[in-house]
XYZ file of C-alpha atoms in Angstrom:
420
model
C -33.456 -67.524 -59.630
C -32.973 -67.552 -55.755
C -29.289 -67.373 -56.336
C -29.617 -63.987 -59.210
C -31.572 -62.215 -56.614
C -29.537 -62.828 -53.347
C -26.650 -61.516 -55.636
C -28.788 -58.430 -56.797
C -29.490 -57.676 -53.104
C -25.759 -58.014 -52.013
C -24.552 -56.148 -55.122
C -27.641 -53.524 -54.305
C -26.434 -53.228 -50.124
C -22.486 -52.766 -51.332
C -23.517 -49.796 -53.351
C -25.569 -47.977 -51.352
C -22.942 -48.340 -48.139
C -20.311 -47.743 -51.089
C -22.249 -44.496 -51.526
C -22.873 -43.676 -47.886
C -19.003 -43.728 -47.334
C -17.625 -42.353 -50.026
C -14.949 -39.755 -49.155
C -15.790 -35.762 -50.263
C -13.203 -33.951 -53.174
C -12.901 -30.154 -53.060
C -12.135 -28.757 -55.952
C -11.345 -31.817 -58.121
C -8.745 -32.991 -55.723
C -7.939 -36.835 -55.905
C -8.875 -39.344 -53.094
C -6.276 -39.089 -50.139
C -4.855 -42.619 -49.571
C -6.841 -42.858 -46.354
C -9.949 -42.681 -48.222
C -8.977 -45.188 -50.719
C -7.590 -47.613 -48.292
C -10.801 -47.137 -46.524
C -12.442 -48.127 -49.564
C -10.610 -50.962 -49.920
C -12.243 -52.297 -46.764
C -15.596 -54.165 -46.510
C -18.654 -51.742 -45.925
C -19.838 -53.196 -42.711
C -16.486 -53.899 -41.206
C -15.640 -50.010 -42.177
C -19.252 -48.916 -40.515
C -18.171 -50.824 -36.964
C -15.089 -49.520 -37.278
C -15.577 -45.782 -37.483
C -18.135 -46.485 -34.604
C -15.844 -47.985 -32.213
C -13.529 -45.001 -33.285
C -16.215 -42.729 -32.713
C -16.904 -44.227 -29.254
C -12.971 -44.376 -28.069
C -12.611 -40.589 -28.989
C -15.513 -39.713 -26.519
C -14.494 -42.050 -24.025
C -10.837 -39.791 -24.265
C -12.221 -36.533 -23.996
C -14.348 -37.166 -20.814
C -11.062 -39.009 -18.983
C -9.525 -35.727 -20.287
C -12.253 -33.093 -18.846
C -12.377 -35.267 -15.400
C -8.480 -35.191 -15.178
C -8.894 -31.451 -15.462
C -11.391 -31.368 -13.142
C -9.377 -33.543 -10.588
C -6.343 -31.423 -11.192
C -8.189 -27.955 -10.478
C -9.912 -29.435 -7.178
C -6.533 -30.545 -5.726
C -4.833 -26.863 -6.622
C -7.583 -25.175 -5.241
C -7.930 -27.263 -1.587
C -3.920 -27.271 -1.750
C -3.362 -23.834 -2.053
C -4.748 -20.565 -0.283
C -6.015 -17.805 -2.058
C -2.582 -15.952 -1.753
C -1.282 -19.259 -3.226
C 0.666 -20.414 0.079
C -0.311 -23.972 1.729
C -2.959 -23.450 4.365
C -0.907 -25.716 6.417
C 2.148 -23.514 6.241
C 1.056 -21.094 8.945
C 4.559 -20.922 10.272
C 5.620 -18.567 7.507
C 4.650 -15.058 7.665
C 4.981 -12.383 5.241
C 4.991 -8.802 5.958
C 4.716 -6.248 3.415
C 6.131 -2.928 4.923
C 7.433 1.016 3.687
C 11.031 1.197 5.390
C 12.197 0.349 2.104
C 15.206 2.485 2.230
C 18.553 0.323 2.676
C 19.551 1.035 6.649
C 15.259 0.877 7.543
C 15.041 -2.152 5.958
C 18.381 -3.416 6.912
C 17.018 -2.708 10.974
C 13.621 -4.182 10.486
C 15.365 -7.261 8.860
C 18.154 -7.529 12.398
C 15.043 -7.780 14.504
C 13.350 -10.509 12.204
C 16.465 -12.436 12.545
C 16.220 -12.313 16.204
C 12.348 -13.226 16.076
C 13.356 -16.211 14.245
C 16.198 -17.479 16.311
C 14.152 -17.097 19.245
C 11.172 -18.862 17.457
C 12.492 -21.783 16.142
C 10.634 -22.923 12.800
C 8.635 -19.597 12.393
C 9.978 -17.748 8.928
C 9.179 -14.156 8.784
C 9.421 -13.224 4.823
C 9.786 -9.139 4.575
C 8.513 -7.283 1.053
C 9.738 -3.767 0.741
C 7.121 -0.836 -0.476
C 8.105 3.095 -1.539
C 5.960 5.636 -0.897
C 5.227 6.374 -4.502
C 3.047 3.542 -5.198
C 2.994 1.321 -2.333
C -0.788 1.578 -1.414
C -1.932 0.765 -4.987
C 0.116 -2.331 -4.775
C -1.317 -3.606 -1.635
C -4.710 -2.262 -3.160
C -4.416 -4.889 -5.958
C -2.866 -7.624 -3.779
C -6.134 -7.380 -1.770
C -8.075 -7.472 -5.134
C -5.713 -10.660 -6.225
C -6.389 -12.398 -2.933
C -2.544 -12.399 -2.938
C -1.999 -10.249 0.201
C 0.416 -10.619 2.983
C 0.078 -11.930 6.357
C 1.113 -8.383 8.035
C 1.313 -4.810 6.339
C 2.571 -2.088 7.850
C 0.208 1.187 7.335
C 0.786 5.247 8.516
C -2.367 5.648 10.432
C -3.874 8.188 7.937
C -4.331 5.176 5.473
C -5.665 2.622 7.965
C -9.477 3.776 8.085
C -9.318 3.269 4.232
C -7.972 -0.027 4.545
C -10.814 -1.275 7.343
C -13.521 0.546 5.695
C -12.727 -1.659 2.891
C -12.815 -5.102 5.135
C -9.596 -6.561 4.478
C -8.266 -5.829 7.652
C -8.945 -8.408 10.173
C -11.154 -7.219 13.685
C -9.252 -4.113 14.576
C -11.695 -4.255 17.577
C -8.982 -7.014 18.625
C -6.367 -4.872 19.883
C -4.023 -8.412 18.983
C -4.865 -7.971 15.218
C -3.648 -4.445 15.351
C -0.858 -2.301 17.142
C 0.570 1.102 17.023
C 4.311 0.461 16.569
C 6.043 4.318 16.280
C 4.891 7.974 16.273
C 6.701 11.068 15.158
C 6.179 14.164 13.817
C 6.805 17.421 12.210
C 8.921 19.735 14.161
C 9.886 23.224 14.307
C 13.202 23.917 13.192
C 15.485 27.289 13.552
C 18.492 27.708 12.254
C 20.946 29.893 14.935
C 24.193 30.039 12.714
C 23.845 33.413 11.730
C 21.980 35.249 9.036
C 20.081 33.364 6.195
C 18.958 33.935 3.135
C 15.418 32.971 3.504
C 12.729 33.841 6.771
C 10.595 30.433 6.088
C 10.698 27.181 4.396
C 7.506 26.651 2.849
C 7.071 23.117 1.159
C 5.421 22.173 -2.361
C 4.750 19.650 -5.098
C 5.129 16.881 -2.881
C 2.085 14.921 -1.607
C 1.120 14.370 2.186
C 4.131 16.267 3.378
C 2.582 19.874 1.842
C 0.232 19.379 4.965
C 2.376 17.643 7.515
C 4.863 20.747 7.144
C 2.091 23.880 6.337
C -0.794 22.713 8.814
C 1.145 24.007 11.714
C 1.435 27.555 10.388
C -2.208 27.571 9.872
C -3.199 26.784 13.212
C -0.741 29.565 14.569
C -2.531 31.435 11.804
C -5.982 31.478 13.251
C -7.773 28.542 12.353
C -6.639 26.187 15.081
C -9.492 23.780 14.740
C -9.087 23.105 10.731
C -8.207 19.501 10.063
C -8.715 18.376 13.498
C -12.686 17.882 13.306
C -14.579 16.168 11.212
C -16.603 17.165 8.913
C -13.528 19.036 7.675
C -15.277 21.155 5.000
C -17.113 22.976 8.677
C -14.224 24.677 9.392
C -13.274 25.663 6.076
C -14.584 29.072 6.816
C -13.627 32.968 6.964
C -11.257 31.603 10.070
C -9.323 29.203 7.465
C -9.209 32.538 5.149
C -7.376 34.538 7.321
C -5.151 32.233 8.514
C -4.116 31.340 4.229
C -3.452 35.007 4.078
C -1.113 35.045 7.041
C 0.787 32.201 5.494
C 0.494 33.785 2.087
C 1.901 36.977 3.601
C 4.604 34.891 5.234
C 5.297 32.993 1.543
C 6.389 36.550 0.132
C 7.877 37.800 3.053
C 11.106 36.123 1.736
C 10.359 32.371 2.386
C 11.173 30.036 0.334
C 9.043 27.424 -1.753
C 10.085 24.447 -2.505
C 10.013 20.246 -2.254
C 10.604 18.702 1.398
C 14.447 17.392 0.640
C 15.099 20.592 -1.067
C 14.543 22.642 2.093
C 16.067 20.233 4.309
C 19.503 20.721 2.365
C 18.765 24.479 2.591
C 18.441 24.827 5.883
C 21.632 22.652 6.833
C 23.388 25.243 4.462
C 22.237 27.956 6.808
C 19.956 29.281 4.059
C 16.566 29.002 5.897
C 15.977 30.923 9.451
C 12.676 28.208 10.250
C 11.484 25.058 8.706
C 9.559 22.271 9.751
C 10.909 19.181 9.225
C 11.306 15.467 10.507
C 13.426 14.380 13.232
C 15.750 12.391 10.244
C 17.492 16.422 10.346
C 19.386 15.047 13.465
C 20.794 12.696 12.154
C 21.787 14.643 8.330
C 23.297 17.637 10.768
C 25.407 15.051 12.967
C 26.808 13.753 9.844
C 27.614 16.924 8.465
C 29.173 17.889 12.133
C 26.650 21.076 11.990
C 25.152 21.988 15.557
C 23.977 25.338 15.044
C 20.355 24.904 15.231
C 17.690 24.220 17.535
C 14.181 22.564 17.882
C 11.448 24.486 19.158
C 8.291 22.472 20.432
C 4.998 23.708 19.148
C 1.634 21.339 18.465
C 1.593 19.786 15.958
C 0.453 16.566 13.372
C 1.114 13.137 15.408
C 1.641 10.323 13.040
C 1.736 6.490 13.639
C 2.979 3.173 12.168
C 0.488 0.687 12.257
C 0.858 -2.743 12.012
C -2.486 -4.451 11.186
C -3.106 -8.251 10.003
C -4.996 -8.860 7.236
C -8.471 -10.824 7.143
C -7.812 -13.654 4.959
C -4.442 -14.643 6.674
C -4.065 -18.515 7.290
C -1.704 -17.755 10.034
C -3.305 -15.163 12.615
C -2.194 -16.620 15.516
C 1.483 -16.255 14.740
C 1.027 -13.157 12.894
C -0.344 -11.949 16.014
C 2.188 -12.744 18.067
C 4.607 -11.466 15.977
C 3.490 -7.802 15.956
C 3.245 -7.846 19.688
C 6.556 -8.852 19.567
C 7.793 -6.393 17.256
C 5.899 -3.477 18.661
C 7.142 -3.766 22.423
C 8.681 -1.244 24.071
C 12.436 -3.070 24.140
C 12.273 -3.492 20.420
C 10.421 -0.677 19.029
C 12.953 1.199 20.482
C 15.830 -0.314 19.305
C 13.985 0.461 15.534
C 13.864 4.358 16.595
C 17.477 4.084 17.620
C 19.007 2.480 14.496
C 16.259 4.758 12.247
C 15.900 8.370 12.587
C 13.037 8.985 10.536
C 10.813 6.491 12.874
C 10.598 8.690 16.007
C 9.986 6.782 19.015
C 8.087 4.020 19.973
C 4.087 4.211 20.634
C 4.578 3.972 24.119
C 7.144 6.706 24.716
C 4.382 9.696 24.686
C 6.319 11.858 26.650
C 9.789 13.561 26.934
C 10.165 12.666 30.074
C 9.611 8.667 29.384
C 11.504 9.069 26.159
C 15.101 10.963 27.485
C 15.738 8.143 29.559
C 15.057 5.362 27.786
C 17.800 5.982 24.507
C 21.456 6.510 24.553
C 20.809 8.255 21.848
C 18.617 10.995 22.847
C 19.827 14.313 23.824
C 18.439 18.371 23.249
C 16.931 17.640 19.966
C 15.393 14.289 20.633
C 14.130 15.536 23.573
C 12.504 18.555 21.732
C 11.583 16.072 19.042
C 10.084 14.389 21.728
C 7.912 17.296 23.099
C 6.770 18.384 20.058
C 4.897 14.397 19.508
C 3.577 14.986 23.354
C 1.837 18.534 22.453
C 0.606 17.166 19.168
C -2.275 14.910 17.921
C -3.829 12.340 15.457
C -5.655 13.787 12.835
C -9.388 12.240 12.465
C -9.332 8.622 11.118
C -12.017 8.220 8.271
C -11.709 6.418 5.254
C -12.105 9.733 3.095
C -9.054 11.064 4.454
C -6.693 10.690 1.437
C -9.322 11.854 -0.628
C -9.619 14.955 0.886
C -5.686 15.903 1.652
C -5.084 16.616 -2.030
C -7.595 18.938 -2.247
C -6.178 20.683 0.584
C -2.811 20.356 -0.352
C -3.736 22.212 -3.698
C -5.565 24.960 -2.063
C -2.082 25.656 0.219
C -0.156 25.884 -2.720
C -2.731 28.153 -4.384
C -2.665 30.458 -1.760
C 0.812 31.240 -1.604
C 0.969 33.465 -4.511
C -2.688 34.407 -4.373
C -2.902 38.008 -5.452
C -5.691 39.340 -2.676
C -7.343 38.192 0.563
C -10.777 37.723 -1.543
C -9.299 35.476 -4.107
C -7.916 33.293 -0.418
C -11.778 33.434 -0.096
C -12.661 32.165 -3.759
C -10.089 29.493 -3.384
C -11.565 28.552 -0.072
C -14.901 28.142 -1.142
C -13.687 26.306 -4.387
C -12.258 23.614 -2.117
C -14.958 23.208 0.339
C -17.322 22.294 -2.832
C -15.188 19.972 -3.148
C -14.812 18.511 0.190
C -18.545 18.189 0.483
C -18.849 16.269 -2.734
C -16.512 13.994 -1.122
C -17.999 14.065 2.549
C -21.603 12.680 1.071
C-alpha cells in the first residue's frame, strides 16, 4: 500500500512539472527539438537548470551595463568637450577668415615661424569664407567643439561676448586687435568715364562700408556712429538718402563690390570707394592713373579673441601676442593687401616708414584709417545692418523725397523692435 501511493505521488509530481514546462505551439506547429529534448530531461533537473540559466543571463547584462558605464567615464575624463586631450595644451587651433589661397598661405609662413621658434607648440589653422563662417563657429560653440583662437572683424565680436563664449575680454591677453583698414575714396584721373559714382548693392556688410560715407557727406554725419541708432534715423538721415538718391541717377552706377572694382580699373567709374586690395589689382594690371583721396570714414579691425572653454589659454595667449606685434602684423599687411596695416600703425606718418611697400596710395590708404572710426560695438549690430542695408538700396530708385521719408520711418520701426 505504502509502495502504490509513493508511486501515485511521484507519478502525480512528474505530471504536474510535466505540465508546468510544457513548451507553447502556435498555430498547430510541432514541438521544436529544443522543447522535446527538454522534455526528455528530468523535471527538477530541467527547473535548476533554467534557473541557473536565468541567473547567468542577469549576471551578463549587468557586467555588460557596468562595462558601458566604465567605458563612457574614461571617454568623458579623457577627452575635452571639443574632443582634444586636456593634457594636450601644446596644440592650438585657430579658426580664421583669410581663407583665400595667398591670405592663408601668409598666415600659415608666420605659424611656421611660431613653431620653429617654439619648439613642441603645434598651431593647427581652419580656414572660414565669409558666406557662412559665423554660423559655423555659431554651432561649434553650440557643439562644445570650438577652437582654441578665432579670428573675428570687430563688428561681430560684441555678439560673440554677449553670448559668453569668449573668454574675459577685460584681459587685454585673451584679446588683441591684430589689423585695421578701411574704405577709401577712389578717383579715377585717366580721362573721361562712363559713370560719375560707383554705388554698391546686393552684397551684405559692404552696401554700408562703401554707402555710409556718402551719407555722412550727405548731411547726417552722426547716423551709425551713436547708439541708439534708430535716434538719428530722422529728417537729417532723409535728406542725406535723397542726396545719394540724386547722386544714384545722376549717372552712377549700381552694382556688386567686385563688379565696380573691375569698372573702375577699366576707367569706367570717375569715384568709388573701395578697399586698399585696388593697389594691388591696378599694379598688376600696370594701371597708375588714379588716386586716393582721404575722407572719414568706417575703421574696421581683426580681432583675435580666445575662446572660454579652451584647455590651453596660456599658450593661446601667448600666441596672439605674438602674432599681433608690430614686426609681424606687419609683415601680414605686406604680403596681404586686403589686411591694411597693423593695429598699431594709426597714423600715416607711423605707417610710411615702417613698409617697403608703402608709397602715395598706402599712404592715402593710410590717412583715410587715421580720420576714420569704429562703429559702436553692441551685440545687435548685425541685426540691425541689414535693415539698413535694405533701406540704402531702396532709396536709390525711390521716386520722391517723401517716399525717402516712408522708407525711413519703415526702418526705424524696425530698428526699435530690435533695440528693446
Amino acid at each position: 500500500m505504502a509502495r502504490r501511493t509513493e508511486a501515485k505521488i511521484k507519478d502525480r509530481r512528474h505530471r504536474l512539472h510535466s505540465s508546468r514546462f510544457q513548451p507553447c505551439r502556435h498555430n498547430g506547429e510541432e514541438e521544436t527539438r529544443t522543447a522535446k529534448a527538454t522534455r526528455s530531461v528530468h523535471p527538477e533537473r530541467r527547473y535548476t537548470t533554467m534557473r541557473w540559466w536565468l541567473v547567468v543571463r542577469r549576471l551578463s547584462s549587468v557586467v555588460y551595463r557596468l562595462s558601458l558605464v566604465v567605458c563612457c567615464v574614461w571617454f568623458v575624463v579623457g577627452c575635452t568637450n571639443d574632443g582634444r586631450p586636456t593634457t594636450d595644451d601644446r596644440r592650438l587651433r585657430m579658426w580664421h577668415f583669410w581663407s583665400e589661397p595667398a591670405q592663408d598661405s601668409a598666415l600659415r609662413s608666420l605659424v611656421e615661424i611660431y613653431e620653429r621658434e617654439h619648439p613642441g607648440v603645434s598651431i593647427e589653422l581652419t580656414p572660414l569664407n565669409w558666406a557662412d563662417g559665423k554660423s559655423k563657429l555659431q554651432m561649434a560653440f553650440n557643439a562644445g567643439t570650438q577652437p582654441d583662437i578665432i579670428h573675428l572683424g570687430q563688428d561681430w565680436e560684441a555678439e560673440f561676448r554677449d553670448a559668453g563664449v569668449l573668454a574675459d575680454t577685460s584681459d587685454a591677453n585673451a584679446r588683441r586687435l591684430w589689423v585695421v583698414n578701411a574704405r577709401a575714396l577712389v578717383e579715377w584721373t585717366g580721362g573721361p568715364t562712363t559713370y560719375t559714382l560707383g554705388l554698391c548693392t546686393s552684397d551684405p556688410h559692404n552696401v554700408i562700408k562703401r554707402c555710409l560715407p556718402l551719407i555722412w557727406q550727405g548731411g547726417a554725419p552722426d547716423f551709425y556712429r551713436r547708439l541708439p541708432i534708430s535716434a538719428d534715423m530722422d529728417e537729417r538721415l532723409v535728406h542725406a538718402l535723397w542726396s545719394l538718391r540724386n547722386r544714384a541717377v545722376n549717372n552712377a552706377i549700381i552694382e556688386p563690390s567686385r563688379q565696380l572694382d573691375e569698372r573702375f580699373l577699366n576707367g569706367e567709374i570717375k569715384q568709388l570707394y573701395t578697399g586698399m586690395w585696388i593697389i594691388d589689382m591696378a599694379a598688376a594690371r600696370n594701371i597708375t592713373s588714379f588716386r586716393v583721396i582721404p575722407t572719414p570714414s568706417i575703421k574696421n579691425g581683426d580681432v583675435l579673441a580666445i575662446t572660454a572653454r579652451s584647455a590651453a589659454n596660456t599658450n593661446a595667449q601667448r600666441f596672439i601676442a605674438w602674432l599681433a606685434a608690430a614686426p609681424q602684423a606687419r609683415a601680414f599687411c605686406d604680403a596681404v593687401s586686403d589686411a591694411g596695416f597693423a593695429a598699431g600703425d594709426t597714423t600715416a606718418g607711423q605707417t610710411a616708414g615702417l613698409s617697403p611697400r608703402l608709397h602715395a596710395h598706402h599712404t592715402a590708404f593710410a590717412q583715410t584709417v587715421a580720420l576714420s572710426s569704429f562703429l559702436p560695438s553692441t551685440p545687435i549690430m548685425l541685426s540691425v545692418e541689414p535693415i539698413i542695408e535694405q533701406l540704402i538700396e531702396r532709396s536709390y530708385h525711390a521716386p520722391s523725397k517723401d517716399a525717402i521719408r516712408k522708407m525711413v520711418a519703415e526702418a526705424k520701426r524696425k530698428v526699435e523692435d530690435v533695440e528693446r
